CSV table of C-alpha atoms in Angstrom, one decimal:
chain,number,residue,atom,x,y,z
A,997,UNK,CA,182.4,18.3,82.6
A,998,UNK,CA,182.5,21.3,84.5
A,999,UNK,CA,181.5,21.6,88.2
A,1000,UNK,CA,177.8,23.2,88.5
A,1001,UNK,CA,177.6,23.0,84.3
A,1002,UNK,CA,175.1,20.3,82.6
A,1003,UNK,CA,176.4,17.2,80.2
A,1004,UNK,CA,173.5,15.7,77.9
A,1005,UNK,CA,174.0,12.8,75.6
A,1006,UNK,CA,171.2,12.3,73.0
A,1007,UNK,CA,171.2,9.0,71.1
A,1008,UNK,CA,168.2,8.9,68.4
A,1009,UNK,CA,166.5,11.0,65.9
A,1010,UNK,CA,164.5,14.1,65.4
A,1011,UNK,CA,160.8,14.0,64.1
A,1012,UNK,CA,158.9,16.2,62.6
A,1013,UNK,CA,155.7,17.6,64.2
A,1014,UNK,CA,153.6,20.2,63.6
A,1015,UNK,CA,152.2,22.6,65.9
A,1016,UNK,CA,148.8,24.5,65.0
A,1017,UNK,CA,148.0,27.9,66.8
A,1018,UNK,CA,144.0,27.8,66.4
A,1019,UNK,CA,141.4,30.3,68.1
A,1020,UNK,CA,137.8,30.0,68.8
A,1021,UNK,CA,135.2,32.5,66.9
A,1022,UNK,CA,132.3,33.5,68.7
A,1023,UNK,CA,130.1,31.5,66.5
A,1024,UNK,CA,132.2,28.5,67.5
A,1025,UNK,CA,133.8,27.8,64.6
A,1026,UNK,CA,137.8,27.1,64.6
A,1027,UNK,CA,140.3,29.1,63.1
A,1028,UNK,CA,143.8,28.0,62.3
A,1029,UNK,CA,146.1,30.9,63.0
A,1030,UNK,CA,149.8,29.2,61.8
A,1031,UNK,CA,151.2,26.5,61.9
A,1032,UNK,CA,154.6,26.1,63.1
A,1033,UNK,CA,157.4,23.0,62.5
A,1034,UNK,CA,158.1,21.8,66.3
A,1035,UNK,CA,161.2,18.7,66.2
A,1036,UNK,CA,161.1,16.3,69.3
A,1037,UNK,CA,163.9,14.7,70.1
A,1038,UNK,CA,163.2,10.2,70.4
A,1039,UNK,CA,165.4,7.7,71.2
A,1040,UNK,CA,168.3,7.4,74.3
A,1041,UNK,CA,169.1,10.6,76.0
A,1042,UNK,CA,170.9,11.4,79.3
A,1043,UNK,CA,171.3,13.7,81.3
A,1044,UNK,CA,174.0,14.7,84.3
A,1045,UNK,CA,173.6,18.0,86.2
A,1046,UNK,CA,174.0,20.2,89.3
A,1047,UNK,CA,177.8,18.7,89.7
A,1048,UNK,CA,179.3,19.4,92.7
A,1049,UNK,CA,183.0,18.4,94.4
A,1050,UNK,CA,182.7,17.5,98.3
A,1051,UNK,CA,185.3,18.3,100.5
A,1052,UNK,CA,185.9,14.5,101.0
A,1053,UNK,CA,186.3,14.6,97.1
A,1054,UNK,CA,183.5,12.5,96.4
A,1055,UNK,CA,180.9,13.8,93.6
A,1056,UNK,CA,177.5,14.4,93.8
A,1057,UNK,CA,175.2,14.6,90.5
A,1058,UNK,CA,171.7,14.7,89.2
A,1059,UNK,CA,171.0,11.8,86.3
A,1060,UNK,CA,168.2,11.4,84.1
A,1061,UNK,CA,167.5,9.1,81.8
A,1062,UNK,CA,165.1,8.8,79.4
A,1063,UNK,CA,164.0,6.3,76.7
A,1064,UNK,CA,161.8,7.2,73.9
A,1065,UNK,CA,160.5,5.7,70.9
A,1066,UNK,CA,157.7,6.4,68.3
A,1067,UNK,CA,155.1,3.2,68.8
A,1068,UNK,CA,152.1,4.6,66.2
A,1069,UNK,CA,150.3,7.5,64.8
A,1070,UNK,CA,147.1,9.5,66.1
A,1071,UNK,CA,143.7,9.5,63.8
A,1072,UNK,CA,145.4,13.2,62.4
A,1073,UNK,CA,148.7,11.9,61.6
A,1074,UNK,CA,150.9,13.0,64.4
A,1075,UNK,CA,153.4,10.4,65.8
A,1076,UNK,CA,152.7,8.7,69.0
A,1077,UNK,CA,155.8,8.6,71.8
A,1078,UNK,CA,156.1,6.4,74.2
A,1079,UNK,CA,158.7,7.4,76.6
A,1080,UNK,CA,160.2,5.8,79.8
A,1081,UNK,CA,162.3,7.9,82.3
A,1082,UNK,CA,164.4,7.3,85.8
A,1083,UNK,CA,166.2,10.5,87.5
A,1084,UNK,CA,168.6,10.4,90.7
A,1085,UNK,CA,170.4,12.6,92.4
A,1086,UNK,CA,173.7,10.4,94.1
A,1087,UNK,CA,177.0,10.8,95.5
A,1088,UNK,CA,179.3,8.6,94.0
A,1089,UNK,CA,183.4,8.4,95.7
A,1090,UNK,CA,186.0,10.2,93.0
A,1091,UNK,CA,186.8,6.7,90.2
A,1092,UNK,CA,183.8,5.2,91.7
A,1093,UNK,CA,180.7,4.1,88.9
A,1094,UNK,CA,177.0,4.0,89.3
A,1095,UNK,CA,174.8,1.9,87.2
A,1096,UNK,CA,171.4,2.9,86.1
A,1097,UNK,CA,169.0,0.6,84.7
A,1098,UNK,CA,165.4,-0.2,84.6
A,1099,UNK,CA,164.5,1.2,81.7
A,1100,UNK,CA,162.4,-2.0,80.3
A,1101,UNK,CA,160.4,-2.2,77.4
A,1102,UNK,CA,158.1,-5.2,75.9
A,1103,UNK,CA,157.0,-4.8,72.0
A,1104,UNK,CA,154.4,-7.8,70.7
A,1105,UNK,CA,154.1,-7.0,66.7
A,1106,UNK,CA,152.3,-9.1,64.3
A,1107,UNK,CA,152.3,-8.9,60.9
A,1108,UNK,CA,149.7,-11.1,58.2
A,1109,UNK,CA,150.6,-11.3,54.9
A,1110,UNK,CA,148.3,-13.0,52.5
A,1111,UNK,CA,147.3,-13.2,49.1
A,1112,UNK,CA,143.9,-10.5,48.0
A,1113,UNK,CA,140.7,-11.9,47.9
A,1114,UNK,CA,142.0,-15.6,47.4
A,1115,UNK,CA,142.9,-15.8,51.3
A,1116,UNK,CA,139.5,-15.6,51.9
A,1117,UNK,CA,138.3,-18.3,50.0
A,1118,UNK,CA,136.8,-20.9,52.9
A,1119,UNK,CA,139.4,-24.5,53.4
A,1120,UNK,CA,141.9,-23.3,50.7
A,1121,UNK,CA,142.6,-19.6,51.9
A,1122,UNK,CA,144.6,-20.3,55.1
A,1123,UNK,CA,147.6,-21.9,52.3
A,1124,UNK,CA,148.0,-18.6,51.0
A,1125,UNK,CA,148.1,-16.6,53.9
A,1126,UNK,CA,151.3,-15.9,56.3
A,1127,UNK,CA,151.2,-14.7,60.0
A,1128,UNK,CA,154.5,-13.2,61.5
A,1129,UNK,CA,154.5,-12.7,65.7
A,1130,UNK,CA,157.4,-10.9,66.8
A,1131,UNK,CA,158.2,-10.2,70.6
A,1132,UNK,CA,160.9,-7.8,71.9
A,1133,UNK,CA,162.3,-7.4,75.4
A,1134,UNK,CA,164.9,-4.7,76.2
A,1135,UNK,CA,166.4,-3.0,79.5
A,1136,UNK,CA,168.5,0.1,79.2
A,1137,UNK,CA,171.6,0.4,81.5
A,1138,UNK,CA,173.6,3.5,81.7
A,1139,UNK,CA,177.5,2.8,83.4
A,1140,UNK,CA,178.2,6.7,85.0
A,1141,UNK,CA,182.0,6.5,86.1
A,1142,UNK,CA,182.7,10.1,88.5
A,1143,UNK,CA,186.4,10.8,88.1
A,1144,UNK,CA,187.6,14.3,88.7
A,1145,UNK,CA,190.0,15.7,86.3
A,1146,UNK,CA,192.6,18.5,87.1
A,1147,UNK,CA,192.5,21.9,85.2
């Protein structure tokens, strides 16, 4: 990357979501003015900027990180992010590599599957009905090598 420009590395997908310009009547009624089509970036996305070459030739540089994922919906439909983020600014010796991490995320997801109205029946129900419990742990690390490159 260029000295001073900015480097961004997005891992994930876009989503939909709609934005609704609305203004107030004096009765107090709502009106919906437009609605517009807004994509949000979700998933692993990093960011270096404000690069700059010391003297001594060491580099210093601005990282963020950010981790972002879609965990539900709202009552009107529109998806609910979670997202976790860690920024530095460091100064890292030319060849020399940073590591980033701490980026953590636990998930607990259960799922029941079962039979209609049977299930229910009282001593005889829990045979046909399944329950799934799933638990997730992950950590994000990010390996940033500075090496400057000649022209």
């Amino acid at each position: 990357m260029i000295e001073g420009e900015e480097a961004k590395v997005t891992i994930g997908d876009r989503i939909p979501l709609e934005v609704a310009a609305t203004a107030q009547t004096d009765a107090g009624s709502t009106l919906k003015l437009n609605t517009q089509l807004t994509w949000v970036d979700v998933g692993i996305k990093m960011t270096v900027q404000k690069v700059q070459v010391n003297p001594d030739n060491s580099i210093r540089m601005g990282l963020k990180a950010e981790v972002s994922s879609v965990v539900g919906s709202t009552k009107q439909g529109y998806p609910q992010i979670r997202t976790r983020e860690a920024a530095s600014i460091l100064r890292e010796a030319n060849g020399g590599s940073v590591v980033m991490g701490g980026l953590f995320s636990n998930e607990d997801r259960q799922r029941i599957n079962q039979v209609p109205v049977v299930s229910q029946v009282p001593l005889v129900g829990w045979l046909l009905r399944g329950n799934n419990k799933e638990k997730t742990q992950t950590e994000i690390i990010m390996i940033v090598t500075a090496r400057l490159a000649e022209e």
